[in-house]
């Protein structure tokens, strides 16, 4: 199928928006282009994309994970039509520029569709077959990632439980909208651990620090202790914590 644009001949706004061959941009690229408040992307994405009652996942946008300095965060591919709607909300010059650009992209897509309809039935069939193959490959790639995520959860090992559970918690936070959710996700995991095993990990942490103080361990070392250190002292708590984080990962569709 003919591409909407030549990747080797991108305009400055297309480069800034990271526009792909389908005329789509990403939420993070659009947010940056619109010069919106720094550090507020997750809140903006939740309000305008994932919680937007007029936006449909798989139609207007598609979520995906990206690696930013070793951290997995959420981003979204946006259709030209949806990106145009989001651009209007910016109410600034950048918003107008983006809106005008995506209007042109939509118009180009309509013209392309019209030209395809003018082709012979045989050529239209070939184009549809190519499109279906691309969609099938995308579905295969998505399934592969889901399978890999499930493997990551199933194979979570007690030998590396700290690293593995931390990785899953980061992914859960990213799925919820950003790394500002990490603290809440961790607190939820500790709460579930307390409820299921009849313990109070925070009290255990306090007691552990007191014992170390009595043993003459310096304050700086005691202050570095975390609830994970308390969990590490009890094999049953380790196993329970691993199970809880796995469940949370599956519940939040990380696996």
GROMACS .gro file of C-alpha atoms in nm:
model
  255
    1UNK     CA    1   0.000   0.000   0.000
    2UNK     CA    2   0.122   0.348  -0.086
    3UNK     CA    3   0.263   0.538   0.210
    4UNK     CA    4   0.116   0.870   0.313
    5UNK     CA    5   0.458   1.030   0.306
    6UNK     CA    6   0.817   0.971   0.209
    7UNK     CA    7   1.025   0.914   0.522
    8UNK     CA    8   1.331   1.060   0.351
    9UNK     CA    9   1.154   1.390   0.282
   10UNK     CA   10   0.999   1.486   0.614
   11UNK     CA   11   0.903   1.843   0.696
   12UNK     CA   12   1.026   2.008   1.020
   13UNK     CA   13   0.690   1.955   1.192
   14UNK     CA   14   0.685   1.588   1.089
   15UNK     CA   15   1.031   1.542   1.236
   16UNK     CA   16   0.930   1.717   1.558
   17UNK     CA   17   0.617   1.504   1.590
   18UNK     CA   18   0.796   1.182   1.494
   19UNK     CA   19   0.529   1.113   1.231
   20UNK     CA   20   0.535   0.758   1.090
   21UNK     CA   21   0.438   0.626   0.746
   22UNK     CA   22   0.071   0.615   0.851
   23UNK     CA   23   0.067   0.979   0.951
   24UNK     CA   24   0.057   0.895   1.322
   25UNK     CA   25   0.245   1.061   1.605
   26UNK     CA   26   0.297   0.949   1.965
   27UNK     CA   27   0.146   1.105   2.274
   28UNK     CA   28   0.486   1.196   2.418
   29UNK     CA   29   0.603   1.357   2.093
   30UNK     CA   30   0.279   1.555   2.069
   31UNK     CA   31   0.296   1.658   2.436
   32UNK     CA   32   0.651   1.784   2.387
   33UNK     CA   33   0.562   1.964   2.063
   34UNK     CA   34   0.265   2.139   2.227
   35UNK     CA   35   0.504   2.266   2.499
   36UNK     CA   36   0.276   2.147   2.779
   37UNK     CA   37   0.377   2.142   3.146
   38UNK     CA   38   0.693   1.939   3.210
   39UNK     CA   39   0.656   1.641   3.439
   40UNK     CA   40   0.278   1.622   3.393
   41UNK     CA   41   0.261   1.386   3.094
   42UNK     CA   42   0.117   1.089   3.286
   43UNK     CA   43  -0.164   1.299   3.431
   44UNK     CA   44  -0.236   1.454   3.090
   45UNK     CA   45  -0.236   1.113   2.917
   46UNK     CA   46  -0.473   0.966   3.175
   47UNK     CA   47  -0.716   1.256   3.148
   48UNK     CA   48  -0.705   1.305   2.771
   49UNK     CA   49  -0.636   0.954   2.641
   50UNK     CA   50  -0.701   0.652   2.864
   51UNK     CA   51  -0.990   0.809   3.062
   52UNK     CA   52  -1.130   0.999   2.764
   53UNK     CA   53  -1.484   0.864   2.711
   54UNK     CA   54  -1.473   0.981   2.349
   55UNK     CA   55  -1.150   0.794   2.267
   56UNK     CA   56  -1.136   0.422   2.196
   57UNK     CA   57  -0.825   0.211   2.244
   58UNK     CA   58  -0.735   0.025   1.926
   59UNK     CA   59  -0.921   0.284   1.718
   60UNK     CA   60  -0.796   0.627   1.825
   61UNK     CA   61  -0.482   0.518   2.008
   62UNK     CA   62  -0.267   0.217   2.092
   63UNK     CA   63  -0.053   0.194   2.404
   64UNK     CA   64   0.302   0.061   2.405
   65UNK     CA   65   0.605   0.056   2.635
   66UNK     CA   66   0.929   0.245   2.578
   67UNK     CA   67   1.261   0.245   2.760
   68UNK     CA   68   1.368   0.583   2.899
   69UNK     CA   69   1.706   0.572   3.070
   70UNK     CA   70   1.649   0.214   3.182
   71UNK     CA   71   1.291   0.274   3.298
   72UNK     CA   72   0.988   0.128   3.119
   73UNK     CA   73   0.724   0.397   3.064
   74UNK     CA   74   0.396   0.415   2.872
   75UNK     CA   75   0.343   0.591   2.540
   76UNK     CA   76   0.062   0.588   2.285
   77UNK     CA   77   0.040   0.585   1.906
   78UNK     CA   78  -0.223   0.841   1.801
   79UNK     CA   79  -0.422   0.852   1.479
   80UNK     CA   80  -0.411   1.178   1.289
   81UNK     CA   81  -0.777   1.245   1.373
   82UNK     CA   82  -0.725   1.191   1.746
   83UNK     CA   83  -0.398   1.387   1.750
   84UNK     CA   84  -0.585   1.675   1.589
   85UNK     CA   85  -0.846   1.670   1.869
   86UNK     CA   86  -0.576   1.669   2.136
   87UNK     CA   87  -0.393   1.954   1.962
   88UNK     CA   88  -0.702   2.175   1.981
   89UNK     CA   89  -0.703   2.151   2.362
   90UNK     CA   90  -0.360   2.315   2.380
   91UNK     CA   91  -0.503   2.655   2.283
   92UNK     CA   92  -0.167   2.799   2.179
   93UNK     CA   93   0.028   2.857   1.857
   94UNK     CA   94   0.185   2.512   1.870
   95UNK     CA   95  -0.161   2.362   1.905
   96UNK     CA   96  -0.278   2.546   1.594
   97UNK     CA   97   0.025   2.428   1.397
   98UNK     CA   98  -0.033   2.067   1.496
   99UNK     CA   99  -0.405   2.089   1.427
  100UNK     CA  100  -0.349   2.230   1.078
  101UNK     CA  101  -0.092   1.960   1.003
  102UNK     CA  102  -0.315   1.670   1.106
  103UNK     CA  103  -0.605   1.813   0.907
  104UNK     CA  104  -0.382   1.790   0.599
  105UNK     CA  105  -0.287   1.433   0.690
  106UNK     CA  106  -0.656   1.340   0.716
  107UNK     CA  107  -0.731   1.504   0.383
  108UNK     CA  108  -0.441   1.314   0.226
  109UNK     CA  109  -0.575   0.987   0.364
  110UNK     CA  110  -0.921   1.058   0.218
  111UNK     CA  111  -0.771   1.132  -0.124
  112UNK     CA  112  -0.564   0.814  -0.107
  113UNK     CA  113  -0.873   0.609  -0.024
  114UNK     CA  114  -1.057   0.769  -0.315
  115UNK     CA  115  -0.773   0.684  -0.554
  116UNK     CA  116  -0.767   0.323  -0.435
  117UNK     CA  117  -1.138   0.293  -0.505
  118UNK     CA  118  -1.073   0.402  -0.863
  119UNK     CA  119  -0.832   0.113  -0.918
  120UNK     CA  120  -0.930  -0.215  -1.077
  121UNK     CA  121  -1.082  -0.483  -0.848
  122UNK     CA  122  -0.764  -0.690  -0.890
  123UNK     CA  123  -0.537  -0.411  -0.766
  124UNK     CA  124  -0.774  -0.330  -0.480
  125UNK     CA  125  -0.760  -0.697  -0.379
  126UNK     CA  126  -0.379  -0.692  -0.377
  127UNK     CA  127  -0.378  -0.378  -0.163
  128UNK     CA  128  -0.624  -0.530   0.084
  129UNK     CA  129  -0.415  -0.849   0.106
  130UNK     CA  130  -0.102  -0.644   0.184
  131UNK     CA  131  -0.290  -0.448   0.449
  132UNK     CA  132  -0.421  -0.768   0.608
  133UNK     CA  133  -0.069  -0.913   0.614
  134UNK     CA  134   0.058  -0.605   0.796
  135UNK     CA  135  -0.226  -0.626   1.048
  136UNK     CA  136  -0.157  -0.997   1.098
  137UNK     CA  137   0.212  -0.929   1.161
  138UNK     CA  138   0.122  -0.659   1.413
  139UNK     CA  139  -0.107  -0.906   1.592
  140UNK     CA  140   0.172  -1.167   1.593
  141UNK     CA  141   0.420  -0.916   1.736
  142UNK     CA  142   0.169  -0.817   2.007
  143UNK     CA  143   0.109  -1.182   2.098
  144UNK     CA  144   0.483  -1.246   2.118
  145UNK     CA  145   0.524  -0.958   2.362
  146UNK     CA  146   0.230  -1.081   2.573
  147UNK     CA  147   0.377  -1.431   2.582
  148UNK     CA  148   0.717  -1.293   2.684
  149UNK     CA  149   0.553  -1.086   2.959
  150UNK     CA  150   0.378  -1.395   3.088
  151UNK     CA  151   0.705  -1.588   3.087
  152UNK     CA  152   0.871  -1.310   3.285
  153UNK     CA  153   0.603  -1.349   3.551
  154UNK     CA  154   0.589  -1.728   3.558
  155UNK     CA  155   0.967  -1.768   3.573
  156UNK     CA  156   1.014  -1.515   3.852
  157UNK     CA  157   1.281  -1.681   4.066
  158UNK     CA  158   1.332  -1.663   4.445
  159UNK     CA  159   1.704  -1.630   4.369
  160UNK     CA  160   1.650  -1.287   4.211
  161UNK     CA  161   1.319  -1.195   4.370
  162UNK     CA  162   1.419  -0.839   4.461
  163UNK     CA  163   1.517  -0.743   4.108
  164UNK     CA  164   1.231  -0.931   3.942
  165UNK     CA  165   0.954  -0.801   4.167
  166UNK     CA  166   1.091  -0.448   4.137
  167UNK     CA  167   1.084  -0.479   3.758
  168UNK     CA  168   0.723  -0.596   3.764
  169UNK     CA  169   0.620  -0.317   4.000
  170UNK     CA  170   0.779  -0.064   3.763
  171UNK     CA  171   0.581  -0.213   3.473
  172UNK     CA  172   0.259  -0.202   3.673
  173UNK     CA  173   0.321   0.165   3.755
  174UNK     CA  174   0.391   0.240   3.390
  175UNK     CA  175   0.066   0.065   3.294
  176UNK     CA  176  -0.120   0.279   3.547
  177UNK     CA  177   0.018   0.594   3.387
  178UNK     CA  178   0.372   0.659   3.506
  179UNK     CA  179   0.642   0.606   3.764
  180UNK     CA  180   0.473   0.836   4.013
  181UNK     CA  181   0.252   0.532   4.084
  182UNK     CA  182   0.542   0.314   4.204
  183UNK     CA  183   0.499   0.414   4.570
  184UNK     CA  184   0.128   0.330   4.567
  185UNK     CA  185   0.188  -0.003   4.393
  186UNK     CA  186   0.451  -0.099   4.651
  187UNK     CA  187   0.225   0.004   4.939
  188UNK     CA  188  -0.052  -0.212   4.794
  189UNK     CA  189   0.182  -0.512   4.771
  190UNK     CA  190   0.287  -0.468   5.136
  191UNK     CA  191  -0.075  -0.429   5.247
  192UNK     CA  192  -0.169  -0.756   5.076
  193UNK     CA  193   0.132  -0.926   5.234
  194UNK     CA  194   0.025  -0.809   5.580
  195UNK     CA  195  -0.332  -0.927   5.527
  196UNK     CA  196  -0.243  -1.272   5.396
  197UNK     CA  197   0.034  -1.355   5.642
  198UNK     CA  198  -0.093  -1.174   5.949
  199UNK     CA  199   0.216  -0.958   5.983
  200UNK     CA  200   0.303  -0.589   5.995
  201UNK     CA  201   0.612  -0.538   5.783
  202UNK     CA  202   0.654  -0.175   5.889
  203UNK     CA  203   0.661  -0.276   6.255
  204UNK     CA  204   0.911  -0.548   6.173
  205UNK     CA  205   1.126  -0.288   5.999
  206UNK     CA  206   1.118  -0.064   6.305
  207UNK     CA  207   1.210  -0.356   6.530
  208UNK     CA  208   1.493  -0.462   6.300
  209UNK     CA  209   1.640  -0.113   6.311
  210UNK     CA  210   1.619  -0.109   6.691
  211UNK     CA  211   1.798  -0.443   6.720
  212UNK     CA  212   2.073  -0.319   6.491
  213UNK     CA  213   2.103  -0.003   6.701
  214UNK     CA  214   2.147  -0.217   7.012
  215UNK     CA  215   2.418  -0.408   6.827
  216UNK     CA  216   2.602  -0.082   6.758
  217UNK     CA  217   2.524  -0.056   6.387
  218UNK     CA  218   2.558   0.305   6.268
  219UNK     CA  219   2.246   0.510   6.194
  220UNK     CA  220   2.326   0.562   5.825
  221UNK     CA  221   2.327   0.186   5.772
  222UNK     CA  222   2.005   0.140   5.969
  223UNK     CA  223   1.832   0.413   5.770
  224UNK     CA  224   1.910   0.233   5.446
  225UNK     CA  225   1.703  -0.067   5.550
  226UNK     CA  226   1.375  -0.117   5.366
  227UNK     CA  227   1.074  -0.342   5.396
  228UNK     CA  228   1.236  -0.567   5.136
  229UNK     CA  229   1.512  -0.634   5.390
  230UNK     CA  230   1.245  -0.746   5.635
  231UNK     CA  231   1.089  -0.974   5.375
  232UNK     CA  232   1.432  -1.116   5.297
  233UNK     CA  233   1.459  -1.241   5.659
  234UNK     CA  234   1.162  -1.476   5.618
  235UNK     CA  235   1.146  -1.742   5.345
  236UNK     CA  236   0.767  -1.763   5.366
  237UNK     CA  237   0.734  -1.387   5.323
  238UNK     CA  238   0.961  -1.402   5.017
  239UNK     CA  239   0.742  -1.669   4.858
  240UNK     CA  240   0.426  -1.481   4.953
  241UNK     CA  241   0.554  -1.151   4.822
  242UNK     CA  242   0.653  -1.308   4.490
  243UNK     CA  243   0.304  -1.458   4.454
  244UNK     CA  244   0.137  -1.126   4.537
  245UNK     CA  245   0.342  -0.925   4.286
  246UNK     CA  246   0.270  -1.189   4.019
  247UNK     CA  247  -0.103  -1.158   4.085
  248UNK     CA  248  -0.084  -0.780   4.068
  249UNK     CA  249   0.104  -0.799   3.738
  250UNK     CA  250  -0.160  -1.024   3.584
  251UNK     CA  251  -0.444  -0.812   3.723
  252UNK     CA  252  -0.293  -0.498   3.567
  253UNK     CA  253  -0.235  -0.676   3.235
  254UNK     CA  254   0.142  -0.650   3.262
  255UNK     CA  255   0.158  -1.024   3.198
   0.00000   0.00000   0.00000
